[in-house]
PDB file of C-alpha atoms in Angstrom:
ATOM      1  CA  MET A 857     -14.721 -13.321 -73.531  1.00 29.00           C
ATOM      2  CA  GLN A 858     -16.678 -11.858 -70.993  1.00 30.00           C
ATOM      3  CA  THR A 859     -14.185  -9.960 -69.504  1.00 31.00           C
ATOM      4  CA  ILE A 860     -15.704 -10.011 -65.278  1.00 34.00           C
ATOM      5  CA  VAL A 861     -14.410  -7.524 -62.429  1.00 41.00           C
ATOM      6  CA  ILE A 862     -13.983  -9.855 -59.589  1.00 46.00           C
ATOM      7  CA  LEU A 863     -12.387  -9.944 -56.554  1.00 55.00           C
ATOM      8  CA  ALA A 864     -12.870 -12.803 -54.742  1.00 59.00           C
ATOM      9  CA  LEU A 865     -12.013 -14.568 -50.712  1.00 54.00           C
ATOM     10  CA  VAL A 866     -11.015 -16.832 -50.349  1.00 48.00           C
ATOM     11  CA  ASN A 867     -10.902 -18.504 -46.502  1.00 45.00           C
ATOM     12  CA  ALA A 868      -8.869 -20.927 -44.355  1.00 42.00           C
ATOM     13  CA  GLY A 869      -9.618 -24.676 -44.268  1.00 46.00           C
ATOM     14  CA  ILE A 870     -11.268 -24.508 -47.002  1.00 50.00           C
ATOM     15  CA  GLU A 871     -10.213 -26.581 -49.912  1.00 54.00           C
ATOM     16  CA  GLY A 872     -10.439 -25.243 -53.963  1.00 59.00           C
ATOM     17  CA  CYS A 873      -9.531 -25.545 -57.033  1.00 59.00           C
ATOM     18  CA  SER A 874      -9.232 -23.132 -59.830  1.00 64.00           C
ATOM     19  CA  SER A 875     -10.341 -23.395 -63.745  1.00 60.00           C
ATOM     20  CA  PHE A 876     -10.875 -21.110 -67.011  1.00 55.00           C
ATOM     21  CA  SER A 877     -13.478 -21.243 -69.587  1.00 53.00           C
ATOM     22  CA  SER A 878     -14.947 -19.290 -72.080  1.00 48.00           C
ATOM     23  CA  ASN A 879     -18.626 -20.513 -71.186  1.00 50.00           C
ATOM     24  CA  PRO A 880     -19.120 -19.330 -67.510  1.00 48.00           C
ATOM     25  CA  ARG A 881     -21.396 -20.758 -65.441  1.00 49.00           C
ATOM     26  CA  GLU A 882     -22.635 -18.995 -62.256  1.00 47.00           C
ATOM     27  CA  SER A 883     -22.671 -20.874 -58.905  1.00 45.00           C
ATOM     28  CA  LEU A 884     -25.315 -19.982 -55.860  1.00 52.00           C
ATOM     29  CA  LEU A 885     -23.345 -21.462 -53.386  1.00 67.00           C
ATOM     30  CA  VAL A 886     -20.836 -18.363 -52.854  1.00 78.00           C
ATOM     31  CA  PRO A 887     -21.846 -14.795 -52.279  1.00 81.00           C
ATOM     32  CA  ARG A 888     -21.380 -12.209 -54.896  1.00 86.00           C
ATOM     33  CA  MET A 889     -21.179  -8.457 -54.198  1.00 90.00           C
ATOM     34  CA  THR A 890     -20.633  -4.609 -54.665  1.00 92.00           C
ATOM     35  CA  LEU A 891     -17.519  -3.352 -52.024  1.00 92.00           C
ATOM     36  CA  ASP A 892     -20.571  -1.409 -50.378  1.00 93.00           C
ATOM     37  CA  GLU A 893     -22.375  -4.125 -49.984  1.00 93.00           C
ATOM     38  CA  TYR A 894     -18.882  -6.553 -49.084  1.00 91.00           C
ATOM     39  CA  LEU A 895     -18.057  -3.728 -45.626  1.00 92.00           C
ATOM     40  CA  SER A 896     -21.469  -3.098 -44.531  1.00 93.00           C
ATOM     41  CA  SER A 897     -21.622  -6.930 -43.507  1.00 91.00           C
ATOM     42  CA  PRO A 898     -18.540  -8.446 -43.910  1.00 88.00           C
ATOM     43  CA  VAL A 899     -18.987 -12.332 -44.684  1.00 83.00           C
ATOM     44  CA  TYR A 900     -15.844 -14.177 -42.916  1.00 78.00           C
ATOM     45  CA  LYS A 901     -17.693 -17.944 -43.000  1.00 75.00           C
ATOM     46  CA  THR A 902     -17.770 -18.637 -46.453  1.00 77.00           C
ATOM     47  CA  PRO A 903     -15.763 -17.661 -49.791  1.00 81.00           C
ATOM     48  CA  VAL A 904     -16.590 -14.476 -51.513  1.00 85.00           C
ATOM     49  CA  LEU A 905     -16.733 -13.054 -55.162  1.00 86.00           C
ATOM     50  CA  ILE A 906     -17.268  -9.011 -55.321  1.00 89.00           C
ATOM     51  CA  ARG A 907     -18.495  -7.576 -58.765  1.00 87.00           C
ATOM     52  CA  ASP A 908     -17.495  -4.399 -60.211  1.00 88.00           C
ATOM     53  CA  ILE A 909     -14.307  -4.076 -56.800  1.00 90.00           C
ATOM     54  CA  VAL A 910     -13.497  -1.060 -60.322  1.00 89.00           C
ATOM     55  CA  SER A 911     -14.197  -0.375 -63.987  1.00 90.00           C
ATOM     56  CA  THR A 912     -13.192  -1.713 -66.336  1.00 88.00           C
ATOM     57  CA  GLU A 913     -11.121   1.675 -67.511  1.00 92.00           C
ATOM     58  CA  THR A 914      -9.546   0.688 -64.467  1.00 92.00           C
ATOM     59  CA  VAL A 915      -9.230  -2.882 -65.972  1.00 90.00           C
ATOM     60  CA  GLU A 916      -8.001  -1.730 -68.730  1.00 91.00           C
ATOM     61  CA  SER A 917      -5.186   0.898 -67.739  1.00 93.00           C
ATOM     62  CA  LEU A 918      -4.102  -2.590 -65.436  1.00 92.00           C
ATOM     63  CA  THR A 919      -3.927  -4.828 -67.946  1.00 91.00           C
ATOM     64  CA  ASP A 920      -1.974  -2.498 -70.733  1.00 93.00           C
ATOM     65  CA  ASP A 921       0.565  -0.806 -67.409  1.00 93.00           C
ATOM     66  CA  LEU A 922       1.467  -4.627 -66.920  1.00 92.00           C
ATOM     67  CA  MET A 923       2.293  -5.552 -70.654  1.00 92.00           C
ATOM     68  CA  HIS A 924       3.775  -2.498 -71.204  1.00 93.00           C
ATOM     69  CA  ILE A 925       6.189  -2.881 -67.729  1.00 93.00           C
ATOM     70  CA  LEU A 926       6.311  -6.583 -67.684  1.00 92.00           C
ATOM     71  CA  GLY A 927       6.033  -8.282 -70.954  1.00 92.00           C
ATOM     72  CA  HIS A 928       9.649  -8.861 -71.941  1.00 93.00           C
ATOM     73  CA  GLU A 929      10.118 -10.395 -68.336  1.00 92.00           C
ATOM     74  CA  GLU A 930      11.012 -14.298 -69.242  1.00 93.00           C
ATOM     75  CA  VAL A 931       8.892 -16.773 -66.799  1.00 93.00           C
ATOM     76  CA  GLN A 932       7.847 -20.475 -67.387  1.00 93.00           C
ATOM     77  CA  MET A 933       5.005 -21.797 -69.376  1.00 94.00           C
ATOM     78  CA  GLN A 934       3.410 -25.118 -68.501  1.00 94.00           C
ATOM     79  CA  ARG A 935       1.163 -26.895 -71.638  1.00 95.00           C
ATOM     80  CA  LYS A 936      -0.984 -29.458 -70.719  1.00 93.00           C
ATOM     81  CA  ILE A 937      -1.729 -32.013 -73.734  1.00 94.00           C
ATOM     82  CA  LYS A 938      -4.316 -34.564 -73.439  1.00 90.00           C
ATOM     83  CA  ASP A 939      -3.756 -37.770 -75.452  1.00 89.00           C
ATOM     84  CA  LYS A 940      -7.475 -38.653 -77.712  1.00 86.00           C
ATOM     85  CA  ASP A 941      -6.707 -42.899 -77.684  1.00 87.00           C
ATOM     86  CA  ASP A 942      -6.131 -43.001 -73.460  1.00 88.00           C
ATOM     87  CA  GLY A 943      -6.936 -40.091 -71.987  1.00 84.00           C
ATOM     88  CA  SER A 944      -3.160 -39.524 -70.863  1.00 88.00           C
ATOM     89  CA  ARG A 945      -2.558 -35.765 -69.926  1.00 87.00           C
ATOM     90  CA  SER A 946       1.627 -35.087 -70.630  1.00 92.00           C
ATOM     91  CA  THR A 947       2.993 -31.348 -69.979  1.00 92.00           C
ATOM     92  CA  GLU A 948       5.921 -29.656 -71.271  1.00 94.00           C
ATOM     93  CA  ILE A 949       7.719 -27.107 -70.073  1.00 95.00           C
ATOM     94  CA  TYR A 950       8.537 -23.826 -72.166  1.00 95.00           C
ATOM     95  CA  ASP A 951      10.368 -20.156 -71.200  1.00 96.00           C
ATOM     96  CA  ILE A 952       9.173 -17.145 -72.155  1.00 95.00           C
ATOM     97  CA  THR A 953       8.037 -14.046 -72.040  1.00 95.00           C
ATOM     98  CA  LEU A 954       5.250 -13.497 -70.475  1.00 93.00           C
ATOM     99  CA  GLN A 955       4.007 -11.145 -73.905  1.00 93.00           C
ATOM    100  CA  ASP A 956       4.354 -13.989 -76.202  1.00 94.00           C
ATOM    101  CA  CYS A 957       2.652 -16.126 -73.594  1.00 93.00           C
ATOM    102  CA  ILE A 958      -0.453 -14.414 -74.081  1.00 90.00           C
ATOM    103  CA  GLU A 959      -0.624 -15.265 -77.851  1.00 90.00           C
ATOM    104  CA  TYR A 960      -0.769 -19.030 -76.977  1.00 93.00           C
ATOM    105  CA  MET A 961      -3.448 -18.243 -74.281  1.00 92.00           C
ATOM    106  CA  MET A 962      -5.597 -17.729 -77.110  1.00 91.00           C
ATOM    107  CA  ASP A 963      -4.854 -21.030 -79.084  1.00 91.00           C
ATOM    108  CA  SER A 964      -5.832 -23.159 -75.881  1.00 93.00           C
ATOM    109  CA  CYS A 965      -8.131 -25.400 -75.004  1.00 92.00           C
ATOM    110  CA  HIS A 966      -9.937 -28.035 -73.196  1.00 89.00           C
ATOM    111  CA  ASN A 967      -7.855 -31.030 -74.339  1.00 92.00           C
ATOM    112  CA  ASP A 968      -4.394 -29.084 -74.852  1.00 94.00           C
ATOM    113  CA  SER A 969      -3.830 -26.517 -72.415  1.00 94.00           C
ATOM    114  CA  TYR A 970      -1.869 -23.652 -71.761  1.00 94.00           C
ATOM    115  CA  PHE A 971      -0.920 -21.978 -67.852  1.00 93.00           C
ATOM    116  CA  ALA A 972       1.610 -19.570 -66.382  1.00 92.00           C
ATOM    117  CA  PHE A 973       2.191 -19.227 -63.232  1.00 89.00           C
ATOM    118  CA  CYS A 974       4.483 -16.597 -62.537  1.00 87.00           C
ATOM    119  CA  GLU A 975       5.926 -15.055 -58.488  1.00 82.00           C
ATOM    120  CA  GLY A 976       8.380 -12.348 -58.432  1.00 81.00           C
ATOM    121  CA  LEU A 977       7.492 -10.484 -60.506  1.00 85.00           C
ATOM    122  CA  LEU A 978       5.774  -7.033 -58.903  1.00 82.00           C
ATOM    123  CA  PRO A 979       7.320  -5.248 -56.784  1.00 78.00           C
ATOM    124  CA  GLY A 980      10.179  -5.662 -59.530  1.00 74.00           C
ATOM    125  CA  SER A 981      13.248  -3.140 -59.445  1.00 68.00           C
ATOM    126  CA  ASN A 982      11.854  -0.611 -61.625  1.00 77.00           C
ATOM    127  CA  ALA A 983       9.532   2.397 -60.346  1.00 84.00           C
ATOM    128  CA  ASP A 984       7.208   1.781 -62.873  1.00 89.00           C
ATOM    129  CA  SER A 985       6.554  -1.786 -61.694  1.00 87.00           C
ATOM    130  CA  SER A 986       5.996  -0.677 -57.940  1.00 86.00           C
ATOM    131  CA  LYS A 987       3.641   2.042 -58.726  1.00 90.00           C
ATOM    132  CA  LEU A 988       1.708  -0.817 -60.597  1.00 91.00           C
ATOM    133  CA  SER A 989       1.891  -3.256 -57.640  1.00 88.00           C
ATOM    134  CA  GLU A 990       0.523  -0.760 -55.598  1.00 89.00           C
ATOM    135  CA  ARG A 991      -2.416  -0.219 -57.442  1.00 91.00           C
ATOM    136  CA  LEU A 992      -2.996  -3.773 -57.205  1.00 89.00           C
ATOM    137  CA  ASN A 993      -2.139  -3.764 -53.506  1.00 86.00           C
ATOM    138  CA  ASP A 994      -4.979  -1.341 -53.228  1.00 89.00           C
ATOM    139  CA  ILE A 995      -7.271  -2.687 -54.994  1.00 90.00           C
ATOM    140  CA  ARG A 996      -6.837  -6.030 -53.149  1.00 86.00           C
ATOM    141  CA  GLU A 997      -6.772  -4.468 -49.552  1.00 86.00           C
ATOM    142  CA  ALA A 998      -9.528  -2.021 -50.466  1.00 90.00           C
ATOM    143  CA  PRO A 999     -12.379  -5.129 -48.353  1.00 89.00           C
ATOM    144  CA  PHE A1000     -10.120  -4.997 -46.274  1.00 84.00           C
ATOM    145  CA  SER A1001     -10.083  -1.303 -45.428  1.00 78.00           C
ATOM    146  CA  ASN A1002      -8.173   0.174 -41.458  1.00 79.00           C
ATOM    147  CA  ARG A1003      -7.563  -3.340 -40.233  1.00 80.00           C
ATOM    148  CA  GLU A1004      -4.515  -4.828 -39.264  1.00 82.00           C
ATOM    149  CA  ASN A1005      -2.202  -6.665 -41.699  1.00 79.00           C
ATOM    150  CA  TRP A1006       0.340  -9.225 -40.112  1.00 80.00           C
ATOM    151  CA  PHE A1007       2.350  -9.515 -43.531  1.00 78.00           C
ATOM    152  CA  ASP A1008       3.374  -5.845 -42.919  1.00 81.00           C
ATOM    153  CA  TYR A1009       5.591  -7.318 -39.182  1.00 85.00           C
ATOM    154  CA  PHE A1010       7.252  -9.972 -41.624  1.00 81.00           C
ATOM    155  CA  PRO A1011      10.827  -9.430 -42.890  1.00 80.00           C
ATOM    156  CA  SER A1012      10.842  -7.411 -45.995  1.00 75.00           C
ATOM    157  CA  LYS A1013      13.379 -11.006 -48.066  1.00 73.00           C
ATOM    158  CA  ILE A1014      10.194 -13.381 -47.010  1.00 72.00           C
ATOM    159  CA  LYS A1015       7.306 -10.896 -47.421  1.00 75.00           C
ATOM    160  CA  PRO A1016       4.669 -12.908 -49.905  1.00 73.00           C
ATOM    161  CA  THR A1017       4.806 -11.698 -53.647  1.00 76.00           C
ATOM    162  CA  ASP A1018       1.646 -11.202 -56.070  1.00 80.00           C
ATOM    163  CA  ALA A1019       1.207 -13.476 -57.712  1.00 84.00           C
ATOM    164  CA  ILE A1020       0.461 -12.793 -62.142  1.00 88.00           C
ATOM    165  CA  ILE A1021      -1.884 -16.053 -63.603  1.00 89.00           C
ATOM    166  CA  LEU A1022      -2.378 -16.435 -67.325  1.00 91.00           C
ATOM    167  CA  ALA A1023      -4.724 -19.260 -68.088  1.00 91.00           C
ATOM    168  CA  GLY A1024      -6.095 -20.098 -70.999  1.00 91.00           C
ATOM    169  CA  ALA A1025      -9.344 -22.400 -71.478  1.00 90.00           C
ATOM    170  CA  GLY A1026      -9.212 -26.018 -69.835  1.00 90.00           C
ATOM    171  CA  ALA A1027      -5.913 -24.315 -67.642  1.00 90.00           C
ATOM    172  CA  THR A1028      -6.712 -25.258 -63.859  1.00 86.00           C
ATOM    173  CA  SER A1029      -5.271 -25.674 -60.825  1.00 81.00           C
ATOM    174  CA  THR A1030      -5.437 -28.636 -58.472  1.00 78.00           C
ATOM    175  CA  LEU A1031      -7.273 -29.394 -55.681  1.00 79.00           C
ATOM    176  CA  HIS A1032      -5.250 -27.653 -52.722  1.00 76.00           C
ATOM    177  CA  ARG A1033      -5.208 -25.275 -49.510  1.00 75.00           C
ATOM    178  CA  ASP A1034      -3.557 -22.391 -48.906  1.00 68.00           C
ATOM    179  CA  PRO A1035      -0.242 -22.230 -46.916  1.00 65.00           C
ATOM    180  CA  PHE A1036      -0.466 -19.867 -43.912  1.00 57.00           C
ATOM    181  CA  GLU A1037      -4.117 -21.490 -43.389  1.00 55.00           C
ATOM    182  CA  TRP A1038      -4.230 -17.818 -44.721  1.00 59.00           C
ATOM    183  CA  THR A1039      -7.272 -15.523 -46.195  1.00 61.00           C
ATOM    184  CA  GLY A1040      -6.120 -15.230 -49.872  1.00 68.00           C
ATOM    185  CA  SER A1041      -7.785 -13.048 -52.820  1.00 78.00           C
ATOM    186  CA  SER A1042      -7.564 -13.119 -56.258  1.00 82.00           C
ATOM    187  CA  PHE A1043      -8.650 -10.123 -58.284  1.00 85.00           C
ATOM    188  CA  CYS A1044     -10.031 -11.139 -62.313  1.00 83.00           C
ATOM    189  CA  LEU A1045      -8.041  -8.913 -64.346  1.00 84.00           C
ATOM    190  CA  GLU A1046      -9.664 -10.603 -67.636  1.00 82.00           C
ATOM    191  CA  GLY A1047     -11.472 -13.293 -68.858  1.00 82.00           C
ATOM    192  CA  THR A1048     -13.398 -15.581 -66.446  1.00 81.00           C
ATOM    193  CA  LYS A1049     -12.203 -18.456 -63.803  1.00 81.00           C
ATOM    194  CA  ILE A1050     -14.256 -20.756 -62.234  1.00 81.00           C
ATOM    195  CA  TRP A1051     -13.860 -21.339 -58.780  1.00 78.00           C
ATOM    196  CA  ARG A1052     -14.826 -24.556 -57.509  1.00 79.00           C
ATOM    197  CA  PHE A1053     -15.153 -24.673 -53.125  1.00 77.00           C
ATOM    198  CA  LEU A1054     -15.183 -27.883 -51.050  1.00 78.00           C
ATOM    199  CA  PRO A1055     -16.615 -27.020 -47.477  1.00 78.00           C
ATOM    200  CA  PRO A1056     -14.840 -29.596 -45.951  1.00 80.00           C
ATOM    201  CA  PRO A1057     -17.534 -31.396 -42.882  1.00 85.00           C
ATOM    202  CA  PRO A1058     -18.412 -30.387 -38.986  1.00 87.00           C
ATOM    203  CA  GLU A1059     -15.303 -31.052 -36.445  1.00 88.00           C
ATOM    204  CA  ASN A1060     -17.107 -33.416 -34.932  1.00 91.00           C
ATOM    205  CA  LYS A1061     -17.232 -35.345 -38.175  1.00 89.00           C
ATOM    206  CA  GLY A1062     -13.542 -35.055 -39.443  1.00 88.00           C
ATOM    207  CA  GLY A1063     -13.332 -31.628 -40.159  1.00 85.00           C
ATOM    208  CA  VAL A1064     -10.812 -30.866 -42.494  1.00 81.00           C
ATOM    209  CA  THR A1065      -8.751 -33.759 -42.355  1.00 84.00           C
ATOM    210  CA  ALA A1066     -11.448 -36.321 -43.515  1.00 86.00           C
ATOM    211  CA  VAL A1067     -11.303 -34.158 -46.222  1.00 82.00           C
ATOM    212  CA  ASP A1068      -7.540 -34.190 -46.795  1.00 81.00           C
ATOM    213  CA  GLU A1069      -7.745 -38.526 -46.246  1.00 85.00           C
ATOM    214  CA  ALA A1070     -10.120 -39.080 -48.214  1.00 85.00           C
ATOM    215  CA  LEU A1071      -8.649 -37.124 -51.708  1.00 81.00           C
ATOM    216  CA  GLN A1072      -5.174 -38.551 -49.986  1.00 80.00           C
ATOM    217  CA  SER A1073      -3.690 -34.898 -49.592  1.00 79.00           C
ATOM    218  CA  HIS A1074      -0.164 -34.791 -49.459  1.00 72.00           C
ATOM    219  CA  ARG A1075       1.722 -31.144 -47.778  1.00 71.00           C
ATOM    220  CA  LEU A1076       4.574 -30.103 -50.295  1.00 65.00           C
ATOM    221  CA  ASP A1077       7.216 -29.024 -49.014  1.00 63.00           C
ATOM    222  CA  SER A1078       8.377 -25.533 -49.490  1.00 57.00           C
ATOM    223  CA  ILE A1079      10.229 -23.713 -52.234  1.00 52.00           C
ATOM    224  CA  ALA A1080       8.792 -19.998 -51.479  1.00 50.00           C
ATOM    225  CA  TRP A1081      12.106 -18.597 -50.200  1.00 51.00           C
ATOM    226  CA  GLU A1082      16.405 -19.784 -49.496  1.00 52.00           C
ATOM    227  CA  ALA A1083      17.822 -20.089 -46.901  1.00 54.00           C
ATOM    228  CA  GLU A1084      19.218 -17.239 -45.657  1.00 55.00           C
ATOM    229  CA  GLU A1085      23.049 -16.542 -44.101  1.00 57.00           C
ATOM    230  CA  HIS A1086      23.716 -16.032 -40.728  1.00 55.00           C
ATOM    231  CA  ASN A1087      26.830 -15.392 -39.118  1.00 59.00           C
ATOM    232  CA  ASN A1088      28.550 -17.635 -41.524  1.00 62.00           C
ATOM    233  CA  SER A1089      25.819 -20.525 -41.513  1.00 60.00           C
ATOM    234  CA  LYS A1090      23.099 -21.154 -43.444  1.00 58.00           C
ATOM    235  CA  GLU A1091      19.479 -21.025 -41.812  1.00 58.00           C
ATOM    236  CA  GLN A1092      16.400 -22.028 -43.599  1.00 55.00           C
ATOM    237  CA  VAL A1093      13.335 -20.149 -43.929  1.00 55.00           C
ATOM    238  CA  VAL A1094      10.499 -23.158 -44.241  1.00 54.00           C
ATOM    239  CA  LEU A1095       7.218 -21.887 -44.385  1.00 54.00           C
ATOM    240  CA  SER A1096       4.156 -24.229 -45.247  1.00 51.00           C
ATOM    241  CA  ALA A1097       3.365 -25.196 -48.233  1.00 56.00           C
ATOM    242  CA  GLY A1098      -0.224 -25.934 -47.846  1.00 62.00           C
ATOM    243  CA  TRP A1099      -2.028 -29.345 -49.071  1.00 64.00           C
ATOM    244  CA  GLN A1100      -2.380 -30.864 -52.445  1.00 65.00           C
ATOM    245  CA  SER A1101      -4.519 -33.411 -53.912  1.00 61.00           C
ATOM    246  CA  ASP A1102      -3.754 -34.730 -57.376  1.00 58.00           C
TER     247      ASP A1102
END
């Protein structure tokens, strides 16, 4: 697999999905630039790929630290199997350590793929995981130097955490629009990730709503945070969980 050091910035209102492959194909639709190029001329209205945001040596160090610190943590791994006869798909869920998950990813293929979306691991409860989280945070925030982050004002219990995503060849996400209409960033540590984006039509032609209707999108209930206890009664903290299209 080719190693590409990329930070992808995904802007609000754009539908997209992710897939993972050992045969990368480049698209000319999404701007590609260095961090210095982005800082001198930011792109706000389309997704953008920032190349070589850190060195290959830094990537190797981050990956080693990630496995050393969090490799023993138990996560849920999805396995999607495509039937060779009728093309139907089934999904199996396994409880497995993050380290063991890596072994399965190496065997993933388009008809039998593995995927793990792990939230809540960073920052963790020990000093090493907190330091790792800070290193990743510095990389993620590099394109937004000296800009206000509204999540800093959120109560600590409901601040979004970084997600660790492991995926083998053939693994895909559903078509989705991220929550909060936020600007999201993905940092690709190892391998190749392919982003597919679907820009919405102009507002006078229906905008994002037209895409949702055409694809029969549905809004997911928020499962990000549990109810909090206030004055002997539970108060539900509900934030947008985004739109999905299966």
